[in-house]
CSV table of C-alpha atoms in Angstrom, one decimal:
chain,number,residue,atom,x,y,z
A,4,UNK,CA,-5.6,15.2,-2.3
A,5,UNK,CA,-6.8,13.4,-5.4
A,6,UNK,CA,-7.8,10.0,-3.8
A,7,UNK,CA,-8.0,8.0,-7.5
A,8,UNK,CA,-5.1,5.3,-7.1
A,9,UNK,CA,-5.0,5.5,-10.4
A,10,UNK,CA,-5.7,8.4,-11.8
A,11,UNK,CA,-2.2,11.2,-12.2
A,12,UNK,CA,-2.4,14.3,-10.0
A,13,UNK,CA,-2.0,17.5,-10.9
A,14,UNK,CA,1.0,19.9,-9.3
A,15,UNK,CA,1.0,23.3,-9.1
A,16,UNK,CA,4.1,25.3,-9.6
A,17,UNK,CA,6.1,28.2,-7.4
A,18,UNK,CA,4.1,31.6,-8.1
A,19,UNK,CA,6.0,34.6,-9.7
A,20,UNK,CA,7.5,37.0,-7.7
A,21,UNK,CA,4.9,39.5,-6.4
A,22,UNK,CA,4.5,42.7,-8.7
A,23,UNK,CA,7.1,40.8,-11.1
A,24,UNK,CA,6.3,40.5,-14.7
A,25,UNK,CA,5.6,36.8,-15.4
A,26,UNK,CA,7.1,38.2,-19.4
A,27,UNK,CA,9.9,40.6,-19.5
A,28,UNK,CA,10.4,42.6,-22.7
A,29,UNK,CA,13.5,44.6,-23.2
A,30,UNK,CA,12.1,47.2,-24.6
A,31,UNK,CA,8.7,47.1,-22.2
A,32,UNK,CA,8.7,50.3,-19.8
A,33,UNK,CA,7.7,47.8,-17.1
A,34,UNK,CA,11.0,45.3,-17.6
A,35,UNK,CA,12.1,46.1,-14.1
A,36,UNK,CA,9.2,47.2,-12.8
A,37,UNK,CA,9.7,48.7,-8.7
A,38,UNK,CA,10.9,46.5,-6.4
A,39,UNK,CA,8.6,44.1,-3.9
A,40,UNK,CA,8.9,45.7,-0.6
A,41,UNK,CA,9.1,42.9,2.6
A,42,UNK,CA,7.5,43.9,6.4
A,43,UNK,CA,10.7,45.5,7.9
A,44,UNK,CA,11.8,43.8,10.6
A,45,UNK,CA,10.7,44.6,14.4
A,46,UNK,CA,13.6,46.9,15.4
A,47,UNK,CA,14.2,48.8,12.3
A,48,UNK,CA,9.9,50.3,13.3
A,49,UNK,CA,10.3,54.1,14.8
A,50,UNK,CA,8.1,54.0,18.0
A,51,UNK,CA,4.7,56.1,17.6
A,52,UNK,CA,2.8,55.4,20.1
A,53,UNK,CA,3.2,58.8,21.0
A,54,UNK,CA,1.3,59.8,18.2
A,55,UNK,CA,-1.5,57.4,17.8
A,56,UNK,CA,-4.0,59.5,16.3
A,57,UNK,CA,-1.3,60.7,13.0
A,58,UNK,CA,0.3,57.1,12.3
A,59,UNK,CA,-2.8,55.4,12.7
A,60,UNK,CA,-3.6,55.5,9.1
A,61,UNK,CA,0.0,54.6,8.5
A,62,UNK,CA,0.7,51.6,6.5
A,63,UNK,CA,3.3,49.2,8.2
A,64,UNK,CA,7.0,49.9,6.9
A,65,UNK,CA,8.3,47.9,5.0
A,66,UNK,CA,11.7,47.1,3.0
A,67,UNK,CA,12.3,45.7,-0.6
A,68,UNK,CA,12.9,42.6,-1.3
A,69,UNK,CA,16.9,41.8,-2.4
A,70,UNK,CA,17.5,41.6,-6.2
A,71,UNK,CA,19.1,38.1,-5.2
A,72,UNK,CA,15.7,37.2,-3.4
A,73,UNK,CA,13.4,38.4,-6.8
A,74,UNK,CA,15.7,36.2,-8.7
A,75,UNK,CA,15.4,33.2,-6.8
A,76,UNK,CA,11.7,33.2,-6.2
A,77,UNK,CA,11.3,34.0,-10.3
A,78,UNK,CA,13.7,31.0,-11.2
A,79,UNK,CA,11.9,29.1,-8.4
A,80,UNK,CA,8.2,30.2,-10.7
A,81,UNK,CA,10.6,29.1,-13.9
A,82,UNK,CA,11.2,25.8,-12.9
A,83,UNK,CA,8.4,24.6,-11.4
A,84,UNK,CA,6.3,25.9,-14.4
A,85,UNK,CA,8.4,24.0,-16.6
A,86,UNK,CA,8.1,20.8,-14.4
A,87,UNK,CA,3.9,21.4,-14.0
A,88,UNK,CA,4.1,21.1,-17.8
A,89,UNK,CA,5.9,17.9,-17.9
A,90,UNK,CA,3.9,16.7,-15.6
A,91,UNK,CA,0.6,17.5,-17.1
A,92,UNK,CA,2.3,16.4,-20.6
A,93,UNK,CA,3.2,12.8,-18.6
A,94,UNK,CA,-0.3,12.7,-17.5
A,95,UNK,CA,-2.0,13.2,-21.1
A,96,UNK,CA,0.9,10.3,-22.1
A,97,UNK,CA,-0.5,7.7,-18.8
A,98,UNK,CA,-4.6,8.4,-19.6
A,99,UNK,CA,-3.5,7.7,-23.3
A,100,UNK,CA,-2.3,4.1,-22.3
A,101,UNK,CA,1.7,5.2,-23.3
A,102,UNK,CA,3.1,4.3,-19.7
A,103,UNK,CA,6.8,4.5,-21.1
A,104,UNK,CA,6.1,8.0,-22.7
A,105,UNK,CA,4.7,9.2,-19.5
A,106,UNK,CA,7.3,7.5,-16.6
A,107,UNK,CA,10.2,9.3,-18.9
A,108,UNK,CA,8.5,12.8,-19.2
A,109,UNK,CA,7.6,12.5,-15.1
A,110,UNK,CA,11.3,12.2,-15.3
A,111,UNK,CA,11.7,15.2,-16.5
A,112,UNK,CA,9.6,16.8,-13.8
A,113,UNK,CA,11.5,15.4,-11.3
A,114,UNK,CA,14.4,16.6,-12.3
A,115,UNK,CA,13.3,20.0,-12.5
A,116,UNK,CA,11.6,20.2,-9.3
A,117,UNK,CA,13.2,16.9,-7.0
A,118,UNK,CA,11.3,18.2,-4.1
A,119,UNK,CA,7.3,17.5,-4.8
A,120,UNK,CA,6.1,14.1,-3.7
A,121,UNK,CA,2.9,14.0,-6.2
A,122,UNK,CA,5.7,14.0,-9.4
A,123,UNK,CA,7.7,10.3,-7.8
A,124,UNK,CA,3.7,8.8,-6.9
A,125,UNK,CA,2.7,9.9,-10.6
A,126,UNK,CA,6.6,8.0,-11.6
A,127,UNK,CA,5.7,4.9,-9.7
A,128,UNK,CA,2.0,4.5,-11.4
A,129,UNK,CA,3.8,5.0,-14.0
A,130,UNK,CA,6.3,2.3,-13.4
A,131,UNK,CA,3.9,-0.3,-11.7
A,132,UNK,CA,2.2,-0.6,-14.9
A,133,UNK,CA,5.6,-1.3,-16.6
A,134,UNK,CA,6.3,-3.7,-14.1
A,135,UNK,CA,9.3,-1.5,-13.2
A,136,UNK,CA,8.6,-3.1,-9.3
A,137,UNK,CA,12.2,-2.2,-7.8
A,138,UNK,CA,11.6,1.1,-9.3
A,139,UNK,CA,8.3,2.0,-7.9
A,140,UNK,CA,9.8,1.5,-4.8
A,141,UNK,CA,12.5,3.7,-4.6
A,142,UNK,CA,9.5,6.5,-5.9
A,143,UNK,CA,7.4,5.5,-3.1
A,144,UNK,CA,10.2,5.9,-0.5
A,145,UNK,CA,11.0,9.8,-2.2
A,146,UNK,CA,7.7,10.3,-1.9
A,147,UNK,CA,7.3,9.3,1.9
A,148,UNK,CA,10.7,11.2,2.5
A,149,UNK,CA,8.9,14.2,1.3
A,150,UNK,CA,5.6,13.5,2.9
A,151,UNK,CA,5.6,10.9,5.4
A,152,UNK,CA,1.9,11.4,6.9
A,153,UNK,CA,-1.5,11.0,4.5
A,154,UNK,CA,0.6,9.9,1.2
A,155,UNK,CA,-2.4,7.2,0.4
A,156,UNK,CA,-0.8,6.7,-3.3
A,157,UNK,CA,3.0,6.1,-1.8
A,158,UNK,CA,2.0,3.4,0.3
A,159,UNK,CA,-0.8,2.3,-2.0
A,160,UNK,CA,1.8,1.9,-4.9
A,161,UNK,CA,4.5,0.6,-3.0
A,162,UNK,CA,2.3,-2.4,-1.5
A,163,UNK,CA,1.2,-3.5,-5.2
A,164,UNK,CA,5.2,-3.2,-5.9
A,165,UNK,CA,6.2,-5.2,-2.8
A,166,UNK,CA,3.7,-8.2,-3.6
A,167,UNK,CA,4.7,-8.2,-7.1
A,168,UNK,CA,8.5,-9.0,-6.1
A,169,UNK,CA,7.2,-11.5,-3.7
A,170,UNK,CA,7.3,-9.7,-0.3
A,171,UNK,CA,3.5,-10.3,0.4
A,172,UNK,CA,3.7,-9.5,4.4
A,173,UNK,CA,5.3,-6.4,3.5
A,174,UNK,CA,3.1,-5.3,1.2
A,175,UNK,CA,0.4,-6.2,3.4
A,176,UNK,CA,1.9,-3.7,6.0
A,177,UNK,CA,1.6,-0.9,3.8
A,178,UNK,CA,-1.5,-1.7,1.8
A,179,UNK,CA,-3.1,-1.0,5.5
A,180,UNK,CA,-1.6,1.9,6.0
A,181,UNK,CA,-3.1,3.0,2.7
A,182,UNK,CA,-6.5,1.6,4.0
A,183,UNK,CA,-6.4,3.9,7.3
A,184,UNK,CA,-5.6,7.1,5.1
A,185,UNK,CA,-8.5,6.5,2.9
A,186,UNK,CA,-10.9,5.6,5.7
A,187,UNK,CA,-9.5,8.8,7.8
A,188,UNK,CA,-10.0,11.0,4.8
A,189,UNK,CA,-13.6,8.9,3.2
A,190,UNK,CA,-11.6,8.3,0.1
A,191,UNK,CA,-14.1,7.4,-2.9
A,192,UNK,CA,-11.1,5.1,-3.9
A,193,UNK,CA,-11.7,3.1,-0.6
A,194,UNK,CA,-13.1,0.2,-2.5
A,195,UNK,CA,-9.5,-0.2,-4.7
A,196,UNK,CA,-7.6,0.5,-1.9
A,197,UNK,CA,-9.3,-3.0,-0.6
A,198,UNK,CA,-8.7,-4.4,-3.1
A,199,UNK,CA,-4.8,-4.0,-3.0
A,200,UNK,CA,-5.4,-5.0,0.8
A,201,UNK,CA,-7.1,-8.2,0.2
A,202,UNK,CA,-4.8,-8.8,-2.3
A,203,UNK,CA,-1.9,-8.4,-0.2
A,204,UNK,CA,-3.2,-10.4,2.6
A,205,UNK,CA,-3.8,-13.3,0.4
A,206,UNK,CA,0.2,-12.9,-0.9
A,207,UNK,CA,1.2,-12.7,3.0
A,208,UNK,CA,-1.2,-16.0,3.6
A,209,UNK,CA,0.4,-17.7,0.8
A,210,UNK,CA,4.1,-16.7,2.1
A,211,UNK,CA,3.3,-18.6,5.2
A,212,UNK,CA,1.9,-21.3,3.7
A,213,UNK,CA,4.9,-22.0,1.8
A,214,UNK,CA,7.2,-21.8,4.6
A,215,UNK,CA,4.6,-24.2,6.6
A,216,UNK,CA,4.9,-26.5,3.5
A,217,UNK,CA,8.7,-26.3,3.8
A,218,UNK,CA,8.5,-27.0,7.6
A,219,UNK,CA,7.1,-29.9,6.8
A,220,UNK,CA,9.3,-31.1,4.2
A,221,UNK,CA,11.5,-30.5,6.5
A,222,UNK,CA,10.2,-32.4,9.4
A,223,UNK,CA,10.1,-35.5,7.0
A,224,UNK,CA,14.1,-35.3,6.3
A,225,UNK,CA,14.5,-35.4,9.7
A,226,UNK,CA,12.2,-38.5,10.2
A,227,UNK,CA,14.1,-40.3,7.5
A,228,UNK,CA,17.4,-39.7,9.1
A,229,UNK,CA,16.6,-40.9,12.1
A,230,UNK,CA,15.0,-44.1,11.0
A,231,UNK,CA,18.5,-44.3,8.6
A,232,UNK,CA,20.7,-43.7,12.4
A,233,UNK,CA,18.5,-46.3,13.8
A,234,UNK,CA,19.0,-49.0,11.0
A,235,UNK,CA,22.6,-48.3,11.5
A,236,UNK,CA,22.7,-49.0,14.7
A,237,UNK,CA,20.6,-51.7,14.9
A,238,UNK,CA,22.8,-53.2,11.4
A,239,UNK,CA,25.9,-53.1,14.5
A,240,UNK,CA,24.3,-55.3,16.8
A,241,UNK,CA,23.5,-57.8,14.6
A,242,UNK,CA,25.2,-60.9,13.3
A,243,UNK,CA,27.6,-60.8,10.1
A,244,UNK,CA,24.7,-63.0,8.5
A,245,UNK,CA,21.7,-60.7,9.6
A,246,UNK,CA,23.0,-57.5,8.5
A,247,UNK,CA,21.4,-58.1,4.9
A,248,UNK,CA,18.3,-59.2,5.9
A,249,UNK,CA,17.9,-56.4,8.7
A,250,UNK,CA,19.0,-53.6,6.0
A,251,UNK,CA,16.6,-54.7,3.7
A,252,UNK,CA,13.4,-54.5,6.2
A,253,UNK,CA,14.9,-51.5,7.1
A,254,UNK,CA,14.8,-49.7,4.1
A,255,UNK,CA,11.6,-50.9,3.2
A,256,UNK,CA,10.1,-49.4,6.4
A,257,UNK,CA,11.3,-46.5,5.4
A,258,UNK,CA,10.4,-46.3,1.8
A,259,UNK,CA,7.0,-46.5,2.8
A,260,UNK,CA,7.3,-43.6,5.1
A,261,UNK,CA,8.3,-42.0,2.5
A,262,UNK,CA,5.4,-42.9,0.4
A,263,UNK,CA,3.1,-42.4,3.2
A,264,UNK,CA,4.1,-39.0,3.7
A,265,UNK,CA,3.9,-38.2,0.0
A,266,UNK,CA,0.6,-39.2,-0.4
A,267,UNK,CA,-0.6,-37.7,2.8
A,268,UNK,CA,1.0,-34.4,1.0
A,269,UNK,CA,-0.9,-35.1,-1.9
A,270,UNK,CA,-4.2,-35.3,-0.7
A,271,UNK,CA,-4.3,-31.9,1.3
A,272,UNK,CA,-6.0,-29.6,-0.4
A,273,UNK,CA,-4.4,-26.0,-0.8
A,274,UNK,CA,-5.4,-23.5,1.8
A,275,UNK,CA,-7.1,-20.7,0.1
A,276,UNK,CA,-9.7,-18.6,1.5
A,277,UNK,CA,-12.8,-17.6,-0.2
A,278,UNK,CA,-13.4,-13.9,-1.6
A,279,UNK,CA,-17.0,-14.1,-0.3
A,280,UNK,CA,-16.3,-15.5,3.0
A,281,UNK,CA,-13.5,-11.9,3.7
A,282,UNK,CA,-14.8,-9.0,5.6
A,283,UNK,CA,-14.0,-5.3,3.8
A,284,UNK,CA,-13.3,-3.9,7.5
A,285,UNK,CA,-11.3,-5.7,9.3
A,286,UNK,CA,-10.0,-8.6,6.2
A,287,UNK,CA,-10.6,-11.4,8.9
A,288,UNK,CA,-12.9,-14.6,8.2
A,289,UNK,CA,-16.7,-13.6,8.6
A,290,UNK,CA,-18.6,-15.6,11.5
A,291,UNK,CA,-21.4,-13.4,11.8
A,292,UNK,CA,-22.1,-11.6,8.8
A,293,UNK,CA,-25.1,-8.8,8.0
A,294,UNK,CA,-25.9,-7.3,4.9
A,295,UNK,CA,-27.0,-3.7,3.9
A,296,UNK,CA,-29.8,-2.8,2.0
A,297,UNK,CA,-27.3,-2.4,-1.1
A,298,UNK,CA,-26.7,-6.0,-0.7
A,299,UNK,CA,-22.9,-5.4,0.8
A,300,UNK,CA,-22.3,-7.9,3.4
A,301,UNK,CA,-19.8,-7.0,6.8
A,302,UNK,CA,-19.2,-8.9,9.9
A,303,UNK,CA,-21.3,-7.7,12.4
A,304,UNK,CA,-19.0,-6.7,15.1
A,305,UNK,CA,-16.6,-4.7,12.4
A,306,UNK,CA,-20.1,-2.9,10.6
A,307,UNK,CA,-21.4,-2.0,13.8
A,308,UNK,CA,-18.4,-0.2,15.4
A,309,UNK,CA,-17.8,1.5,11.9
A,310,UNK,CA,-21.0,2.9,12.2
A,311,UNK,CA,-21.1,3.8,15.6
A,312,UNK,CA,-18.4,6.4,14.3
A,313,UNK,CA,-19.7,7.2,11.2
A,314,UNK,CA,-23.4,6.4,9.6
A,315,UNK,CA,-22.3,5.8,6.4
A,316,UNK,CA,-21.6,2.2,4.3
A,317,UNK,CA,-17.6,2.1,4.7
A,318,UNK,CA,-17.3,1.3,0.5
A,319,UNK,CA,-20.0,3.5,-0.9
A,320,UNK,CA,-20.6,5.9,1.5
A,321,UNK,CA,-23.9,5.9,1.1
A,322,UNK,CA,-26.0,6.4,4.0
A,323,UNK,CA,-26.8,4.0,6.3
A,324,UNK,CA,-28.1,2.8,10.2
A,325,UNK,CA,-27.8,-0.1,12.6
A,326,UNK,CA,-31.2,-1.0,12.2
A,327,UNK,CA,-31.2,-1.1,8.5
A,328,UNK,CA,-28.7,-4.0,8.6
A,329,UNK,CA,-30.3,-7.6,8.3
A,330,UNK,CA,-28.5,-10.9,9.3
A,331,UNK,CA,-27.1,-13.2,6.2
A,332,UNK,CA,-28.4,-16.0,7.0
A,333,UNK,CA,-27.3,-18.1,3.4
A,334,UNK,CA,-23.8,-16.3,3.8
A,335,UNK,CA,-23.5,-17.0,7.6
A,336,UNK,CA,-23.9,-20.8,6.7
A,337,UNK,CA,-21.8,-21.4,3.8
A,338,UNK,CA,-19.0,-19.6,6.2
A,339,UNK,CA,-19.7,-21.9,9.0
A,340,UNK,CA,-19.8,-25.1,6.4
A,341,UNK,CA,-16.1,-23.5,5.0
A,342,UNK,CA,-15.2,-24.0,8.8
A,343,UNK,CA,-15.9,-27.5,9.5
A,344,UNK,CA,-13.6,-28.5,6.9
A,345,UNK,CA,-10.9,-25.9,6.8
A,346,UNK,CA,-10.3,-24.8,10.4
A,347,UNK,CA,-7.3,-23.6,9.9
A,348,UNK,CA,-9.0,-20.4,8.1
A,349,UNK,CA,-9.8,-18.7,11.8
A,350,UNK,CA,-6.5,-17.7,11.6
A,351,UNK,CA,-6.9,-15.8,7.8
């Protein structure tokens, strides 16, 4: 697999039909050369077991393959040749920076061969960088109908798509299935496929924080209309003569309920979570982080089961041991400063 998010990959076509001219001239002696013989099937082979010693030399019997068969598997090598070159045609057109050119000639190979996954994942890099979002994601999904298992680019695509039209959790979802293919198969793309996943978590974090912020709008039109019922009621029970004077307190109590809880929305800060303060592993808040001797930094527990499987730094693969891992000390503290005001961010 070609494990570059970016980058097109390359798809090989149908081979010709064994002993079958790949060119047929009519006037060639070879134009329809003998026909491909296939294994005969079990019960069409004589029994010789009789005669060990004369059939032992014997090759295997077999029986030719069907004019219909020949011409299938050499229109099967026709098409897929001519898709292989629109698809290597698309690919010159996407490395050029001519996204256009290339989605509409990966077109063309997908017509001519609907049945490879690489041609919709080359489409829907293609499309994401025409911001073609709705259309990445039906290429992902043809992909993934295709090839379900270890399609890295589907899902990698389809969570950029998916956060681009808003659908942050989503995208989060498959941006980590991408992460476990690329981990599974020590991707050298694993550090853009975090990326993506960072990303995508920060979308999904974002999502929730608007609906928390619309909670809370909400919450404060409920407040209102039950100080409004209660002025209502209380407006009954009064005097015709007090009725003005009790509206008017009233509405000024709840006018500056109102303005309390605006300017209690005004002064919370926005709840974003620092780059630096994100572990590459497991994309939770860092409490204990360590740092390599490239200068990466990991939270502890996440590094140390990583390289319990596997000695290696999870980004750069580099090689790398337990005991070459030092606490970070200034990191550790500005994450645990970040804490005291912003609590909230245990939950990232």
């Amino acid at each position: 697999m070609d494990d570059v998010p970016d980058e097109p990959e390359d798809y090989t076509p149908a081979p010709p039909p064994p002993e079958y001219p790949t060119t047929i001239s009519p006037t060639s002696p070879t134009a329809f050369p003998p026909l491909p013989t296939r294994s005969a099937p079990d019960d069409a082979v004589e029994d010789t077991s009789e005669d060990e010693e004369t059939s032992s030399g014997a090759s295997t019997p077999q029986t030719p393959m069907t004019e219909a068969e020949r011409a299938h598997a050499l229109e099967l090598h026709t098409t897929t040749t001519a898709a292989s070159a629109a698809n290597l045609e698309a690919s010159r057109f996407f490395r050029s920076n001519d996204p256009a050119q290339a989605e509409a000639l990966y077109t063309k190979a997908i017509l001519l061969d609907p049945s490879a996954p690489t041609l919709y994942t080359n489409r829907a890099m293609a499309r994401l960088k025409l911001g073609l979002l709705e259309g990445v994601l039906e290429d992902c999904a043809s992909s993934l109908a295709i090839k379900e298992k270890a399609n890295m680019k589907a899902r990698h695509y389809g969570a950029q798509a998916l956060v681009g039209l808003g659908r942050g959790r989503e995208g989060l979802k498959e941006a980590m299935e991408a992460y476990k293919i690329a981990v599974k198969e020590e991707a050298g793309s694993l550090g853009s496929v975090v990326s993506v996943v960072l990303k995508c978590k920060k979308a999904a974090w974002e999502e929730r924080e608007q609906e928390r912020v619309a909670g809370t709008e909400g919450v404060r039109g409920k407040v209102v209309e039950g100080l409004r019922r209660d002025l209502e009621r209380r407006i009954e029970g009064v005097e015709e003569g007090e009725k003005e004077g009790v509206r008017k307190e009233g509405e000024e109590m709840i006018e500056e309920v109102e303005r309390v809880w605006v300017e209690a929305g005004k002064a919370e800060k926005k709840r974003i979570v620092p780059d630096w303060a994100v572990d590459d592993i497991t994309f939770s808040f860092m409490v204990d982080p360590v740092i390599t001797k490239t200068g990466k930094s990991y939270e502890r527990a996440s590094i140390l089961e990583h390289l319990r499987c596997s000695p290696t730094d999870p980004l750069t693969r580099e090689p790398l041991r337990i005991d070459e891992l030092r606490p970070n000390l200034a990191l550790r503290e500005a994450c645990e400063e970040f804490l005291k005001e912003n609590g909230w961010a245990v939950d990232y």
